[in-house]
XYZ file of C-alpha atoms in Angstrom:
334
model
C 87.958 51.104 159.646
C 86.391 54.586 158.043
C 86.901 55.938 161.903
C 90.910 55.135 161.567
C 91.226 56.859 157.891
C 89.206 59.882 158.850
C 91.346 60.324 162.122
C 94.469 59.254 159.963
C 93.691 62.149 157.661
C 93.280 64.557 160.471
C 96.598 63.783 162.443
C 98.145 63.528 158.740
C 97.438 66.981 158.393
C 98.985 68.377 162.020
C 101.579 66.265 161.460
C 102.795 67.134 158.006
C 101.922 70.970 158.884
C 103.922 70.632 162.500
C 107.381 68.896 160.495
C 107.189 71.493 158.026
C 106.628 74.461 160.279
C 110.317 75.612 160.801
C 111.470 75.739 156.891
C 108.074 77.267 155.560
C 108.664 79.606 152.749
C 112.394 78.992 152.530
C 114.051 78.095 149.559
C 115.440 74.894 149.845
C 119.088 75.985 149.691
C 118.570 77.520 152.887
C 116.464 74.679 154.341
C 119.627 72.304 153.852
C 122.323 75.003 154.695
C 120.067 75.499 158.270
C 118.751 72.226 159.415
C 120.708 69.627 157.270
C 117.528 66.879 157.365
C 114.664 67.580 159.192
C 113.348 64.334 160.690
C 111.560 65.542 163.695
C 109.564 67.757 165.615
C 111.843 71.356 165.962
C 110.912 74.784 166.765
C 110.138 77.890 163.945
C 113.905 79.993 163.518
C 113.868 83.155 165.186
C 115.295 84.105 161.737
C 112.479 83.030 160.000
C 109.874 85.604 159.718
C 106.707 82.757 158.933
C 107.709 80.646 161.661
C 108.652 81.951 164.563
C 105.686 82.290 166.657
C 105.553 78.467 166.458
C 107.268 76.103 168.926
C 108.348 72.872 168.607
C 105.369 70.335 166.602
C 102.813 73.168 166.988
C 100.682 73.212 163.809
C 100.084 76.474 162.360
C 97.113 78.264 160.232
C 96.421 75.487 158.225
C 95.827 72.782 160.656
C 94.305 75.535 162.995
C 91.805 76.878 159.996
C 90.941 73.183 158.826
C 89.621 73.065 162.597
C 87.859 76.257 162.158
C 86.103 74.727 159.007
C 85.285 71.466 161.253
C 84.223 73.641 164.014
C 81.707 75.182 161.571
C 80.497 72.121 160.015
C 79.513 70.866 163.473
C 77.746 74.202 164.738
C 75.585 73.725 161.153
C 74.838 70.099 162.096
C 76.991 68.823 159.068
C 75.772 71.514 156.648
C 78.614 73.818 154.861
C 77.380 77.140 155.477
C 79.967 79.955 154.105
C 79.535 82.787 156.452
C 79.902 80.284 159.374
C 82.679 78.913 158.513
C 84.152 82.941 157.664
C 83.131 83.683 160.962
C 85.167 80.729 162.326
C 88.147 81.458 160.415
C 87.873 85.203 161.168
C 87.457 84.306 165.175
C 90.728 82.567 164.771
C 92.645 85.088 162.706
C 91.920 87.550 165.722
C 92.791 85.224 168.633
C 95.923 84.528 166.981
C 96.568 88.079 166.191
C 97.331 86.902 162.558
C 96.416 89.974 160.881
C 99.441 91.728 162.399
C 101.665 88.381 161.865
C 103.072 86.694 159.124
C 100.916 83.993 159.095
C 97.516 84.625 156.583
C 98.176 84.578 152.929
C 97.215 87.700 151.267
C 94.170 85.978 150.235
C 93.165 85.403 153.115
C 94.004 88.888 154.997
C 92.083 90.948 151.986
C 88.686 88.463 152.569
C 89.003 88.171 156.331
C 89.199 91.907 156.565
C 85.702 92.309 154.358
C 84.243 89.739 156.060
C 85.361 91.750 159.521
C 83.335 94.913 158.158
C 80.183 92.967 158.060
C 80.166 92.039 154.164
C 78.569 88.706 153.790
C 80.758 86.246 151.789
C 78.502 85.679 148.478
C 79.340 89.515 148.290
C 83.232 89.120 148.023
C 84.867 88.615 144.980
C 87.947 86.349 146.139
C 89.604 85.228 143.067
C 92.855 84.836 144.797
C 94.881 81.295 143.292
C 96.885 80.614 146.974
C 96.501 77.537 148.609
C 94.429 78.786 151.531
C 91.258 76.804 150.832
C 93.285 73.240 149.973
C 95.435 73.710 152.828
C 92.208 73.344 155.477
C 90.833 70.780 152.796
C 90.852 67.834 155.090
C 87.825 67.878 157.021
C 85.760 68.349 153.765
C 87.583 64.681 152.527
C 86.322 63.062 155.549
C 82.369 64.812 155.101
C 81.932 64.373 151.452
C 81.173 61.276 150.216
C 82.949 61.222 146.796
C 79.844 59.625 144.370
C 78.643 62.467 142.847
C 81.447 64.800 141.366
C 79.193 68.282 140.505
C 77.980 67.827 144.080
C 81.599 67.447 145.513
C 82.783 70.623 143.536
C 79.863 72.532 144.661
C 80.277 71.791 148.100
C 84.182 72.208 147.971
C 83.183 75.591 146.180
C 81.258 76.615 149.391
C 83.438 75.658 151.709
C 86.023 77.520 150.159
C 84.281 80.614 149.239
C 85.118 83.138 152.452
C 88.429 83.086 151.186
C 89.073 81.673 147.721
C 86.774 81.299 144.809
C 88.755 81.078 141.817
C 88.368 78.308 139.825
C 92.221 77.202 140.471
C 91.998 77.695 144.432
C 88.463 75.478 144.324
C 90.064 72.879 142.049
C 93.382 72.484 144.392
C 90.751 71.869 147.421
C 88.741 69.635 145.553
C 92.094 67.584 144.321
C 92.834 66.883 148.351
C 89.334 66.491 149.446
C 88.741 63.891 146.863
C 91.559 61.861 147.238
C 90.932 61.609 151.541
C 87.463 60.909 150.472
C 88.094 58.084 148.008
C 91.124 57.064 150.490
C 88.551 57.095 153.799
C 86.154 54.425 151.347
C 89.355 52.323 151.464
C 89.968 52.775 147.606
C 93.843 52.034 146.772
C 96.122 54.939 146.032
C 97.131 53.791 142.152
C 93.201 54.097 141.350
C 93.061 57.224 143.335
C 96.335 59.122 141.797
C 94.944 57.867 137.938
C 91.799 59.584 138.667
C 93.070 62.968 139.657
C 94.173 64.657 136.767
C 90.520 63.800 135.265
C 88.753 65.393 139.165
C 91.191 68.770 138.490
C 90.131 69.469 135.044
C 86.545 68.743 135.705
C 86.789 70.963 138.738
C 88.600 73.852 136.827
C 86.648 73.985 134.472
C 83.454 73.896 135.732
C 83.209 77.997 136.260
C 86.365 79.512 134.786
C 87.681 82.687 136.403
C 91.063 82.812 135.575
C 93.660 82.559 133.240
C 95.711 79.979 135.201
C 97.867 77.129 134.012
C 96.019 73.715 133.702
C 96.118 72.165 136.976
C 95.465 68.428 135.426
C 98.517 69.096 133.443
C 100.220 70.175 136.056
C 99.859 67.152 138.329
C 100.408 64.910 134.969
C 104.231 66.741 134.808
C 104.187 66.559 138.892
C 104.051 62.575 139.125
C 105.929 62.278 136.003
C 109.085 63.925 137.467
C 108.964 61.661 140.500
C 108.165 58.403 139.168
C 111.381 59.113 136.193
C 113.346 60.455 138.575
C 116.740 58.915 139.761
C 116.401 58.523 143.592
C 114.475 60.609 146.304
C 116.900 63.594 146.400
C 116.733 64.260 142.707
C 112.998 63.431 142.301
C 112.580 66.079 145.213
C 114.758 68.718 143.508
C 112.891 68.242 140.486
C 109.707 68.961 141.939
C 111.352 72.029 143.397
C 112.102 73.245 140.361
C 109.854 71.975 137.613
C 106.669 71.842 139.418
C 106.968 74.804 142.303
C 106.961 74.394 146.035
C 105.341 77.887 146.618
C 101.972 79.297 147.724
C 100.310 79.173 144.334
C 97.449 76.303 144.412
C 99.243 75.408 140.609
C 102.424 74.362 142.322
C 101.639 73.279 146.008
C 99.035 71.073 145.075
C 100.553 69.430 142.371
C 104.187 68.967 144.637
C 101.950 67.549 147.543
C 100.364 64.784 144.866
C 103.857 64.256 143.927
C 105.588 63.735 147.569
C 102.472 61.611 148.486
C 103.581 59.544 145.467
C 107.419 59.541 145.955
C 106.872 58.656 150.011
C 105.011 55.894 149.011
C 101.889 56.785 150.549
C 103.706 56.460 154.099
C 102.391 59.502 156.477
C 105.629 59.437 158.320
C 107.729 59.537 155.615
C 106.206 61.732 153.375
C 106.054 64.602 156.199
C 109.842 64.331 156.650
C 110.270 64.697 152.785
C 107.758 67.486 152.707
C 109.528 69.190 155.354
C 112.882 69.052 153.399
C 111.576 69.974 149.869
C 111.591 73.756 150.858
C 108.946 76.552 149.652
C 105.472 76.336 151.180
C 106.598 72.976 153.611
C 103.982 73.171 156.036
C 101.274 73.202 153.008
C 102.387 70.988 151.173
C 103.124 68.905 154.206
C 99.753 69.260 155.676
C 98.297 68.555 152.179
C 100.208 65.260 151.376
C 100.164 63.839 154.573
C 96.345 64.083 155.099
C 96.079 62.052 152.006
C 98.617 59.749 153.414
C 97.029 59.438 156.885
C 93.839 58.996 155.136
C 95.023 55.472 152.920
C 96.878 54.179 155.832
C 94.693 55.230 159.261
C 96.042 56.834 162.663
C 97.691 53.474 163.315
C 100.129 54.271 160.278
C 101.265 57.260 162.001
C 104.479 57.054 164.389
C 103.359 56.706 168.089
C 105.413 59.346 169.477
C 105.160 61.556 166.561
C 101.160 61.341 167.566
C 101.656 61.454 171.305
C 103.910 64.744 170.844
C 101.230 66.416 168.718
C 98.441 65.698 171.155
C 100.560 66.671 174.126
C 101.938 70.310 172.348
C 98.484 70.996 170.374
C 95.323 69.144 172.490
C 93.456 68.689 169.445
C 90.613 66.757 170.065
C 90.771 64.729 166.851
C 88.664 61.872 167.868
C 85.485 64.459 168.676
C 86.243 65.864 165.169
C 86.297 62.220 163.682
C 82.992 60.973 165.513
C 80.826 64.116 164.063
C 82.089 64.036 160.711
C 81.917 60.366 160.253
C 78.389 60.762 161.307
C 77.705 63.226 159.227
C 79.501 61.167 156.019
C 76.965 58.601 156.994
C 73.883 60.423 156.704
C 74.929 62.212 153.357
C 75.592 58.423 152.128
C 72.322 57.400 152.964
C 70.316 60.286 150.882
């Protein structure tokens, strides 16, 4: 069963990412005007300067970087090594020509340039608050048991550090990874979501580096907004207007948790709702749908979506799933 949930998290990440790719970084009104309603994979429009590089059903840098993280974990036989993670992300960025395309966030671009110049990750400042750590956190949720919170936060912080070391960015990655990890253990969404504000608070306060608002408070606002809204359309509109759907962790992670709730944890519905939200649709979709996939397992993902993702991206998620699960079991035995 855990095998199906880990696969569900990885496919969920790719599904939310690829479904949200065409509308990424566009205002909600423009998404509606251009697409009407997105409920299937579409190519990136030529006029979208972030999505224009991607074809129908292709996932973006979010999932590519998640797989870089997984590759680094496999290379280090289940251990998290920040310099190896940085090396894998840099190799992908160079192969994709990401430095010359509008796909890397500002924080990641600065960090990867420093890594390219030979700086060790431990010497980088990386105090940005964008969502580059949270967007690639799904393999960490697959790898790390959520039994010891302090240890969990330390491991997520280490894995985030090649590009993001700020309290907020780490807390956002912890929220996504912890939700996935608990889902893989078979925990129900209700008990996971009730605990998330406390998890966020602990992670953000572990080592303060910014003057960011409280991620815990924003999560509570996001969930309250969705639960009290009058229907799906109104809920999405209010999440976009009140919580925010931008590239900052303080907006996108709470928005993602809100979308899991709004979708009733259904991964297919979640990917579609995120794609139509506006803002950082691919990243919000990747985070939210990874959680939904982990909750219900790979069998909950629409088979036609799954086969299209496989045909276009050829990700070999089964290999990643087997390795991450093996390393997770080793950690559980310690």
